[in-house]
Amino acid sequence: MHNYLLIKNGRVIDHANNIDAKLDILIKNDTIDSIAPNISKKDATLIDASNLIITPGLIDVHTHFREPGEEQKEDIYTGSRAALAGGFTSVICEPNTKPRIDNSDILKKVIKRGKEVGLINLYSSACITTGDKHNQLINIRELKDSGAAMFTDDGDPVIYPELMQKALIEAQKNKIMLSPHCESSNWAESITGKLNEEPEIFYVKRDIALVEKTNTSLHFAHISLEESLNAIRIAKSKGLNITCEVTPHHLILDKSYEKKYGTLAKVNPALRKISDVKAMQDGLRDGTIDVIASDHAPHTKADKDLVWEKAACGMIGIETSLGVLLSELVHKNIIPLNVLIAKLTCNPARIFNLPAGHLTPGMPADITIIDLNKEWAVDVNKFESKSRNSPFDKWKLKGKPVMTIVKGKIRMKDGIVL
Ligand code: DOR
Ligand code: ZN
């Protein structure tokens, strides 16, 4: 016996396949069977998607689910549920857990736990460096073979240029992506001292030069400054294999929100000037920025309710990402809908080589259904996440995911995770 799901009358946006049309989608068990006008199938469970948008399952390549070690903030189960609530079917978790994911044992445990929970496609990255001083290159081949989706030292830059160069070459050999965090940290400054320029600009320029020298590729995590974006734009125009991402908060919130929201707005990279926020929007539109990722960073109230200097960096975002982006960018005509969807689906899938991001028959049936016009108010107390550190609490939004389907199973419907 096969299980059939038939999604009828929705507007399908599948950038990779050049589709933006009213079409039906038939799902057979866990797989996309066909996409065509007017499909009919006896015995199929019908989903009426009239007036709704159907996209490939959304992908968030930068999330912190905090397992192992800080399960009071989030864990793989609650993080997976938060992803579903936000319309995401695939995520890549960051390796700055406690301990760090810098060996195969921990990596395999995280991946195994993701599978046990089984709600979404959960991938994990691994660290670029290992050792007390982060001065040794991880065994990229071994960690890739153990399932790493990419490599990044979340929260810290790779301070040693020779090490970064070696990492780029090893990653290239093993056909896997590096995604450095071009930012400073207390640990980094204890070694390098304070840099003379913005750390993001310093490390972005250094890494572009290394990519050029070694003819390798690189994906920059959360870019936030006009000047680093300009450097990336020039690098791309020279044909270098460089991609980058931006967070919803760096696309929407400028520095003035620090006054308004206090430590809820404390994040690394920090919120920037309005001109930088505008530059991020331009970069998204002109293709310099390839991906939007939440950097969902859960923290407890106790870690946030401290004086500015001591409070934890980061904000949660996976449950508000789509709504915030639709309201503030699409409905305000700053970014076209299909461009936004590409940055959340086919682009991250292509860059990180994930089996997702397009709705081709034979692909896993990972699908997000969106009501572009649904008006709702963010309420952090209703989040699936364990944490509440969102600056978007009480924001009135327009546009919401209304169904999340993972491998043919309806996992979220009308905001309820099933
Ligand atoms: O704000 C941030 N929070 N930036 C990072 O790079 C790390 C993250 C976290 O782990 O909380
Ligand atoms: Zn991060």
Tab-separated table of C-alpha atoms and ligand atoms in Angstrom:
chain	number	residue	atom	x	y	z
A	1	MET	CA	0.000	0.000	0.000
A	2	HIS	CA	1.269	3.412	-0.944
A	3	ASN	CA	0.469	6.652	0.809
A	4	TYR	CA	-0.468	9.499	-1.481
A	5	LEU	CA	-0.682	13.198	-0.609
A	6	LEU	CA	-2.010	15.546	-3.275
A	7	ILE	CA	-1.440	19.267	-2.898
A	8	LYS	CA	-3.823	21.109	-5.177
A	9	ASN	CA	-4.121	24.617	-6.624
A	10	GLY	CA	-1.103	26.246	-4.998
A	11	ARG	CA	1.357	28.641	-6.623
A	12	VAL	CA	4.548	26.597	-6.866
A	13	ILE	CA	7.803	28.553	-6.671
A	14	ASP	CA	10.783	26.370	-7.482
A	15	HIS	CA	13.620	28.612	-8.568
A	16	ALA	CA	16.025	25.789	-9.454
A	17	ASN	CA	13.540	24.340	-11.947
A	18	ASN	CA	12.438	27.757	-13.185
A	19	ILE	CA	8.867	27.166	-12.027
A	20	ASP	CA	6.473	29.840	-10.809
A	21	ALA	CA	2.998	28.583	-11.691
A	22	LYS	CA	-0.238	27.156	-10.426
A	23	LEU	CA	0.441	23.428	-10.258
A	24	ASP	CA	-0.507	20.347	-8.295
A	25	ILE	CA	2.039	18.171	-6.525
A	26	LEU	CA	1.581	14.469	-5.934
A	27	ILE	CA	3.611	12.876	-3.157
A	28	LYS	CA	4.004	9.116	-3.064
A	29	ASN	CA	5.165	7.911	0.357
A	30	ASP	CA	8.250	10.012	1.115
A	31	THR	CA	8.977	11.141	-2.439
A	32	ILE	CA	7.769	13.716	-4.945
A	33	ASP	CA	5.967	11.740	-7.603
A	34	SER	CA	4.833	14.408	-10.054
A	35	ILE	CA	4.220	18.105	-10.521
A	36	ALA	CA	1.691	19.120	-13.150
A	37	PRO	CA	-1.566	20.993	-13.689
A	38	ASN	CA	-4.755	19.199	-12.658
A	39	ILE	CA	-3.426	15.980	-11.199
A	40	SER	CA	-6.075	13.651	-9.884
A	41	LYS	CA	-5.443	10.564	-7.841
A	42	LYS	CA	-7.962	8.321	-6.157
A	43	ASP	CA	-7.223	7.533	-2.503
A	44	ALA	CA	-4.849	10.468	-2.083
A	45	THR	CA	-5.148	12.715	0.970
A	46	LEU	CA	-5.997	16.147	-0.431
A	47	ILE	CA	-4.420	19.401	0.674
A	48	ASP	CA	-6.096	22.507	-0.693
A	49	ALA	CA	-3.422	25.103	-1.317
A	50	SER	CA	-5.611	27.669	-3.103
A	51	ASN	CA	-4.178	31.149	-2.474
A	52	LEU	CA	-1.071	29.637	-0.913
A	53	ILE	CA	2.563	29.447	-2.014
A	54	ILE	CA	4.321	26.094	-2.265
A	55	THR	CA	8.104	26.010	-2.060
A	56	PRO	CA	10.800	23.414	-1.578
A	57	GLY	CA	11.256	22.813	2.163
A	58	LEU	CA	13.139	25.774	3.606
A	59	ILE	CA	16.774	25.298	4.605
A	60	ASP	CA	18.555	27.063	7.473
A	61	VAL	CA	22.297	26.505	7.262
A	62	HIS	CA	23.206	28.320	10.478
A	63	THR	CA	21.453	27.222	13.676
A	64	HIS	CA	22.485	26.524	17.258
A	65	PHE	CA	20.589	23.634	18.835
A	66	ARG	CA	23.055	23.568	21.768
A	67	GLU	CA	23.248	19.791	22.114
A	68	PRO	CA	25.428	18.508	23.684
A	69	GLY	CA	26.094	20.627	26.725
A	70	GLU	CA	23.620	23.482	26.927
A	71	GLU	CA	20.289	21.714	26.757
A	72	GLN	CA	18.798	24.283	29.123
A	73	LYS	CA	18.861	26.666	26.099
A	74	GLU	CA	17.760	24.281	23.339
A	75	ASP	CA	18.157	20.677	22.333
A	76	ILE	CA	17.845	18.738	19.131
A	77	TYR	CA	14.204	17.853	19.824
A	78	THR	CA	13.008	21.382	20.645
A	79	GLY	CA	15.234	22.870	17.941
A	80	SER	CA	13.725	20.489	15.382
A	81	ARG	CA	10.208	21.485	16.463
A	82	ALA	CA	11.120	25.158	16.254
A	83	ALA	CA	12.428	24.536	12.730
A	84	LEU	CA	9.117	22.939	11.710
A	85	ALA	CA	7.142	25.824	13.205
A	86	GLY	CA	9.274	28.187	11.122
A	87	GLY	CA	8.734	26.217	7.901
A	88	PHE	CA	12.224	24.680	7.812
A	89	THR	CA	12.755	21.068	6.756
A	90	SER	CA	16.580	21.010	6.774
A	91	VAL	CA	19.059	22.705	9.083
A	92	ILE	CA	22.791	22.680	9.665
A	93	CYS	CA	23.730	22.946	13.347
A	94	GLU	CA	26.797	24.845	14.468
A	95	PRO	CA	29.650	23.082	16.282
A	96	ASN	CA	30.155	25.504	19.213
A	97	THR	CA	28.479	23.096	21.577
A	98	LYS	CA	29.975	22.071	24.913
A	99	PRO	CA	32.277	20.341	24.161
A	100	ARG	CA	32.958	21.627	20.633
A	101	ILE	CA	32.258	19.306	17.738
A	102	ASP	CA	35.899	18.767	16.840
A	103	ASN	CA	35.985	14.983	16.779
A	104	SER	CA	34.084	12.169	15.093
A	105	ASP	CA	32.599	10.789	18.305
A	106	ILE	CA	30.610	13.892	19.185
A	107	LEU	CA	29.720	14.554	15.574
A	108	LYS	CA	28.298	11.062	15.129
A	109	LYS	CA	26.304	11.395	18.363
A	110	VAL	CA	24.721	14.640	17.207
A	111	ILE	CA	23.822	13.188	13.820
A	112	LYS	CA	22.439	10.043	15.456
A	113	ARG	CA	20.332	12.122	17.851
A	114	GLY	CA	18.985	14.143	14.918
A	115	LYS	CA	17.910	10.910	13.229
A	116	GLU	CA	16.353	9.515	16.439
A	117	VAL	CA	14.284	12.669	16.833
A	118	GLY	CA	13.540	12.252	13.146
A	119	LEU	CA	11.437	15.359	12.625
A	120	ILE	CA	13.610	17.231	10.121
A	121	ASN	CA	16.755	16.683	8.086
A	122	LEU	CA	19.325	17.661	10.672
A	123	TYR	CA	22.911	18.156	9.576
A	124	SER	CA	25.853	19.138	11.691
A	125	SER	CA	28.957	21.094	10.898
A	126	ALA	CA	32.308	20.441	12.581
A	127	CYS	CA	35.053	22.798	13.728
A	128	ILE	CA	37.867	23.870	11.418
A	129	THR	CA	40.370	23.862	14.261
A	130	THR	CA	41.105	21.740	17.273
A	131	GLY	CA	43.433	21.862	20.270
A	132	ASP	CA	43.382	24.182	23.300
A	133	LYS	CA	44.657	27.089	21.256
A	134	HIS	CA	42.609	26.243	18.171
A	135	ASN	CA	45.923	26.037	16.355
A	136	GLN	CA	45.623	22.613	14.763
A	137	LEU	CA	43.646	21.810	11.653
A	138	ILE	CA	40.936	19.241	12.206
A	139	ASN	CA	41.113	16.050	10.123
A	140	ILE	CA	38.736	17.233	7.422
A	141	ARG	CA	38.606	13.929	5.575
A	142	GLU	CA	37.779	11.949	8.746
A	143	LEU	CA	35.112	14.384	9.916
A	144	LYS	CA	33.583	14.570	6.455
A	145	ASP	CA	33.437	10.773	6.360
A	146	SER	CA	31.740	10.910	9.773
A	147	GLY	CA	29.019	13.111	8.304
A	148	ALA	CA	30.064	16.766	8.685
A	149	ALA	CA	27.995	18.988	6.392
A	150	MET	CA	30.598	21.764	6.422
A	151	PHE	CA	33.339	23.227	8.591
A	152	THR	CA	33.245	26.362	10.730
A	153	ASP	CA	34.658	27.672	14.004
A	154	ASP	CA	31.431	29.262	15.201
A	155	GLY	CA	31.921	32.243	17.460
A	156	ASP	CA	35.643	32.511	16.687
A	157	PRO	CA	37.712	33.500	13.674
A	158	VAL	CA	40.469	31.225	12.389
A	159	ILE	CA	43.237	33.527	13.495
A	160	TYR	CA	46.215	31.792	11.858
A	161	PRO	CA	46.380	32.491	8.110
A	162	GLU	CA	48.582	29.437	7.361
A	163	LEU	CA	46.042	27.225	9.090
A	164	MET	CA	43.183	28.800	7.128
A	165	GLN	CA	45.086	28.268	3.898
A	166	LYS	CA	45.635	24.595	4.713
A	167	ALA	CA	41.962	24.235	5.632
A	168	LEU	CA	40.886	25.699	2.289
A	169	ILE	CA	43.066	23.237	0.389
A	170	GLU	CA	41.947	20.238	2.432
A	171	ALA	CA	38.288	21.200	2.109
A	172	GLN	CA	38.698	21.523	-1.641
A	173	LYS	CA	40.331	18.084	-1.858
A	174	ASN	CA	37.464	16.587	0.112
A	175	LYS	CA	34.771	18.495	-1.793
A	176	ILE	CA	33.305	20.160	1.253
A	177	MET	CA	32.682	23.791	2.181
A	178	LEU	CA	34.352	25.960	4.801
A	179	SER	CA	32.229	28.705	6.331
A	180	PRO	CA	34.406	30.942	8.496
A	181	HIS	CA	32.996	33.327	11.080
A	182	CYS	CA	34.699	36.599	10.278
A	183	GLU	CA	34.285	38.129	13.684
A	184	SER	CA	36.344	38.652	16.773
A	185	SER	CA	35.946	36.961	20.152
A	186	ASN	CA	37.508	37.386	23.572
A	187	TRP	CA	39.567	34.292	22.922
A	188	ALA	CA	40.829	35.630	19.551
A	189	GLU	CA	41.673	39.028	21.016
A	190	SER	CA	43.599	37.394	23.835
A	191	ILE	CA	45.973	36.144	21.136
A	192	THR	CA	45.914	38.777	18.392
A	193	GLY	CA	45.126	41.822	20.528
A	194	LYS	CA	42.538	44.285	19.233
A	195	LEU	CA	42.709	44.576	15.455
A	196	ASN	CA	43.140	47.996	13.852
A	197	GLU	CA	40.128	47.523	11.677
A	198	GLU	CA	36.692	45.921	11.993
A	199	PRO	CA	37.387	42.180	12.463
A	200	GLU	CA	34.754	41.266	9.856
A	201	ILE	CA	36.477	43.370	7.203
A	202	PHE	CA	39.930	42.167	8.208
A	203	TYR	CA	39.060	38.458	8.031
A	204	VAL	CA	36.874	38.704	4.926
A	205	LYS	CA	39.658	40.425	2.993
A	206	ARG	CA	42.271	37.996	4.288
A	207	ASP	CA	40.178	34.969	3.327
A	208	ILE	CA	39.330	36.328	-0.116
A	209	ALA	CA	43.070	36.702	-0.721
A	210	LEU	CA	43.644	33.114	0.454
A	211	VAL	CA	40.889	31.782	-1.814
A	212	GLU	CA	42.421	33.646	-4.741
A	213	LYS	CA	45.902	32.358	-3.959
A	214	THR	CA	44.817	28.727	-3.587
A	215	ASN	CA	42.018	28.701	-6.163
A	216	THR	CA	39.606	27.179	-3.658
A	217	SER	CA	36.073	28.021	-2.489
A	218	LEU	CA	34.512	29.503	0.597
A	219	HIS	CA	31.145	30.485	2.088
A	220	PHE	CA	31.199	33.434	4.495
A	221	ALA	CA	28.870	33.118	7.491
A	222	HIS	CA	26.646	36.104	8.370
A	223	ILE	CA	28.064	39.177	6.644
A	224	SER	CA	26.935	42.465	8.182
A	225	LEU	CA	29.030	45.354	6.845
A	226	GLU	CA	28.867	47.226	3.568
A	227	GLU	CA	32.630	47.197	3.215
A	228	SER	CA	33.007	43.428	3.575
A	229	LEU	CA	30.098	42.937	1.206
A	230	ASN	CA	31.790	45.193	-1.346
A	231	ALA	CA	34.955	43.122	-1.072
A	232	ILE	CA	32.891	39.968	-1.704
A	233	ARG	CA	31.152	41.599	-4.660
A	234	ILE	CA	34.511	42.401	-6.274
A	235	ALA	CA	35.831	38.898	-5.535
A	236	LYS	CA	32.770	37.345	-7.168
A	237	SER	CA	33.098	39.592	-10.209
A	238	LYS	CA	36.647	38.258	-10.639
A	239	GLY	CA	35.183	34.759	-10.776
A	240	LEU	CA	36.355	33.577	-7.363
A	241	ASN	CA	34.310	30.736	-5.907
A	242	ILE	CA	32.938	32.713	-2.994
A	243	THR	CA	29.420	32.747	-1.545
A	244	CYS	CA	27.977	34.352	1.554
A	245	GLU	CA	24.986	34.594	3.832
A	246	VAL	CA	23.159	37.227	5.854
A	247	THR	CA	20.783	36.916	8.808
A	248	PRO	CA	17.242	38.319	8.926
A	249	HIS	CA	18.283	40.633	11.767
A	250	HIS	CA	21.127	42.178	9.778
A	251	LEU	CA	18.683	42.741	6.912
A	252	ILE	CA	16.130	44.516	9.082
A	253	LEU	CA	17.466	45.853	12.390
A	254	ASP	CA	20.008	48.634	12.643
A	255	LYS	CA	22.041	49.662	15.654
A	256	SER	CA	19.302	51.907	17.064
A	257	TYR	CA	17.474	48.741	18.144
A	258	GLU	CA	20.135	48.171	20.783
A	259	LYS	CA	18.654	51.072	22.750
A	260	LYS	CA	15.156	49.824	22.203
A	261	TYR	CA	15.669	46.152	23.025
A	262	GLY	CA	18.708	46.165	25.302
A	263	THR	CA	20.662	42.918	25.447
A	264	LEU	CA	18.092	41.125	23.270
A	265	ALA	CA	19.769	43.054	20.452
A	266	LYS	CA	23.265	42.010	21.492
A	267	VAL	CA	24.553	39.714	18.778
A	268	ASN	CA	27.791	38.871	17.023
A	269	PRO	CA	28.250	40.388	14.476
A	270	ALA	CA	26.635	43.417	16.114
A	271	LEU	CA	23.712	45.297	14.625
A	272	ARG	CA	25.100	47.912	12.258
A	273	LYS	CA	24.361	51.329	10.753
A	274	ILE	CA	21.291	51.873	8.582
A	275	SER	CA	23.578	52.204	5.541
A	276	ASP	CA	24.915	48.690	6.233
A	277	VAL	CA	21.391	47.297	6.574
A	278	LYS	CA	20.497	48.885	3.217
A	279	ALA	CA	23.694	47.461	1.710
A	280	MET	CA	22.654	43.950	2.864
A	281	GLN	CA	19.295	44.380	1.142
A	282	ASP	CA	21.049	45.544	-2.047
A	283	GLY	CA	23.420	42.579	-1.832
A	284	LEU	CA	20.521	40.204	-1.550
A	285	ARG	CA	18.836	41.729	-4.562
A	286	ASP	CA	21.903	41.832	-6.818
A	287	GLY	CA	22.999	38.290	-5.942
A	288	THR	CA	26.138	39.148	-3.959
A	289	ILE	CA	24.453	37.475	-0.987
A	290	ASP	CA	23.444	33.923	-1.811
A	291	VAL	CA	21.789	32.700	1.369
A	292	ILE	CA	19.702	33.871	4.306
A	293	ALA	CA	20.345	31.928	7.524
A	294	SER	CA	18.888	32.609	10.959
A	295	ASP	CA	21.901	32.128	13.247
A	296	HIS	CA	19.206	30.925	15.681
A	297	ALA	CA	21.131	31.405	18.949
A	298	PRO	CA	19.098	30.413	22.019
A	299	HIS	CA	20.124	31.747	25.431
A	300	THR	CA	18.473	31.591	28.850
A	301	LYS	CA	16.900	34.626	30.450
A	302	ALA	CA	19.651	34.539	33.076
A	303	ASP	CA	22.337	34.754	30.353
A	304	LYS	CA	20.591	37.682	28.690
A	305	ASP	CA	19.419	39.632	31.753
A	306	LEU	CA	22.870	40.968	32.545
A	307	VAL	CA	24.623	44.262	31.946
A	308	TRP	CA	25.519	44.736	28.281
A	309	GLU	CA	29.180	43.698	28.633
A	310	LYS	CA	28.328	40.434	30.376
A	311	ALA	CA	25.199	39.393	28.499
A	312	ALA	CA	25.332	36.504	26.016
A	313	CYS	CA	25.495	37.285	22.272
A	314	GLY	CA	22.785	36.059	19.976
A	315	MET	CA	19.076	35.937	19.250
A	316	ILE	CA	16.691	33.173	18.288
A	317	GLY	CA	15.208	33.396	14.811
A	318	ILE	CA	14.153	30.138	13.245
A	319	GLU	CA	10.457	30.591	14.137
A	320	THR	CA	10.249	34.205	12.951
A	321	SER	CA	12.651	34.204	10.002
A	322	LEU	CA	10.151	33.721	7.200
A	323	GLY	CA	7.461	35.980	8.676
A	324	VAL	CA	9.908	38.787	9.332
A	325	LEU	CA	11.437	38.516	5.846
A	326	LEU	CA	8.065	38.438	4.093
A	327	SER	CA	6.725	41.374	6.107
A	328	GLU	CA	9.747	43.625	6.026
A	329	LEU	CA	11.272	42.806	2.643
A	330	VAL	CA	8.722	41.210	0.313
A	331	HIS	CA	5.576	43.111	1.275
A	332	LYS	CA	7.581	46.339	1.327
A	333	ASN	CA	8.807	45.599	-2.221
A	334	ILE	CA	12.447	45.522	-1.229
A	335	ILE	CA	13.039	41.932	-2.387
A	336	PRO	CA	10.910	39.937	-4.869
A	337	LEU	CA	9.333	36.800	-3.404
A	338	ASN	CA	11.087	34.380	-5.765
A	339	VAL	CA	14.491	35.879	-4.905
A	340	LEU	CA	13.778	35.443	-1.193
A	341	ILE	CA	12.711	31.827	-1.706
A	342	ALA	CA	15.889	31.033	-3.680
A	343	LYS	CA	18.040	32.262	-0.768
A	344	LEU	CA	16.175	29.876	1.558
A	345	THR	CA	16.043	26.825	-0.704
A	346	CYS	CA	18.064	26.087	-3.846
A	347	ASN	CA	21.031	28.327	-3.038
A	348	PRO	CA	21.909	26.822	0.355
A	349	ALA	CA	21.246	23.323	-1.040
A	350	ARG	CA	23.648	23.927	-3.920
A	351	ILE	CA	26.400	25.483	-1.812
A	352	PHE	CA	26.347	22.771	0.854
A	353	ASN	CA	25.452	19.959	-1.493
A	354	LEU	CA	22.264	18.968	0.355
A	355	PRO	CA	19.672	16.660	-1.244
A	356	ALA	CA	17.012	19.383	-1.060
A	357	GLY	CA	16.076	22.792	-2.412
A	358	HIS	CA	14.051	21.833	-5.482
A	359	LEU	CA	10.836	19.991	-6.230
A	360	THR	CA	11.965	17.510	-8.849
A	361	PRO	CA	10.107	14.171	-9.114
A	362	GLY	CA	12.146	11.537	-7.297
A	363	MET	CA	13.359	14.022	-4.665
A	364	PRO	CA	12.455	13.632	-0.977
A	365	ALA	CA	9.060	15.280	-0.448
A	366	ASP	CA	10.215	18.213	1.687
A	367	ILE	CA	7.773	21.053	1.134
A	368	THR	CA	6.781	24.295	2.815
A	369	ILE	CA	3.381	25.889	2.259
A	370	ILE	CA	3.163	29.605	2.915
A	371	ASP	CA	0.270	31.994	3.400
A	372	LEU	CA	1.696	35.238	2.103
A	373	ASN	CA	-1.110	37.327	3.535
A	374	LYS	CA	-1.667	35.792	6.936
A	375	GLU	CA	-1.417	38.454	9.624
A	376	TRP	CA	-0.077	37.386	12.983
A	377	ALA	CA	1.766	38.717	15.995
A	378	VAL	CA	4.938	37.147	17.337
A	379	ASP	CA	4.506	35.772	20.847
A	380	VAL	CA	7.711	34.334	22.296
A	381	ASN	CA	5.685	32.418	24.868
A	382	LYS	CA	4.234	30.315	22.063
A	383	PHE	CA	7.609	29.332	20.630
A	384	GLU	CA	8.626	25.699	20.295
A	385	SER	CA	12.154	26.795	21.150
A	386	LYS	CA	13.152	26.533	24.801
A	387	SER	CA	14.459	30.078	24.653
A	388	ARG	CA	12.702	33.429	24.421
A	389	ASN	CA	15.495	35.772	23.338
A	390	SER	CA	13.837	37.293	20.289
A	391	PRO	CA	13.798	41.037	19.609
A	392	PHE	CA	10.809	40.420	17.327
A	393	ASP	CA	8.448	39.613	20.202
A	394	LYS	CA	5.070	41.314	19.666
A	395	TRP	CA	5.954	42.386	16.111
A	396	LYS	CA	2.923	42.320	13.823
A	397	LEU	CA	3.819	40.336	10.736
A	398	LYS	CA	2.240	39.468	7.411
A	399	GLY	CA	3.117	36.084	5.936
A	400	LYS	CA	3.592	32.767	7.691
A	401	PRO	CA	4.392	29.143	6.928
A	402	VAL	CA	1.155	27.186	7.348
A	403	MET	CA	2.389	23.685	6.576
A	404	THR	CA	5.736	21.907	6.765
A	405	ILE	CA	6.057	18.525	5.093
A	406	VAL	CA	9.173	16.417	5.649
A	407	LYS	CA	9.693	13.263	3.583
A	408	GLY	CA	6.001	13.149	2.767
A	409	LYS	CA	4.817	13.559	6.375
A	410	ILE	CA	2.866	16.608	7.504
A	411	ARG	CA	4.899	17.773	10.508
A	412	MET	CA	3.399	21.236	11.021
A	413	LYS	CA	-0.077	22.420	10.174
A	414	ASP	CA	-1.521	25.886	10.847
A	415	GLY	CA	1.268	26.654	13.256
A	416	ILE	CA	0.850	23.461	15.255
A	417	VAL	CA	3.752	21.019	15.254
A	418	LEU	CA	2.219	17.562	15.009
B	1	DOR	O1	25.579	36.142	18.367
B	1	DOR	C1	26.115	35.060	18.215
B	1	DOR	N1	25.739	33.977	18.928
B	1	DOR	N2	27.089	34.951	17.313
B	1	DOR	C2	27.825	33.839	17.187
B	1	DOR	O2	28.679	33.811	16.358
B	1	DOR	C3	27.592	32.698	18.092
B	1	DOR	C4	26.226	32.689	18.609
B	1	DOR	C5	25.992	31.772	19.770
B	1	DOR	O3	26.494	30.652	19.779
B	1	DOR	O4	25.256	32.165	20.684
B	2	ZN	ZN	27.111	31.588	14.312
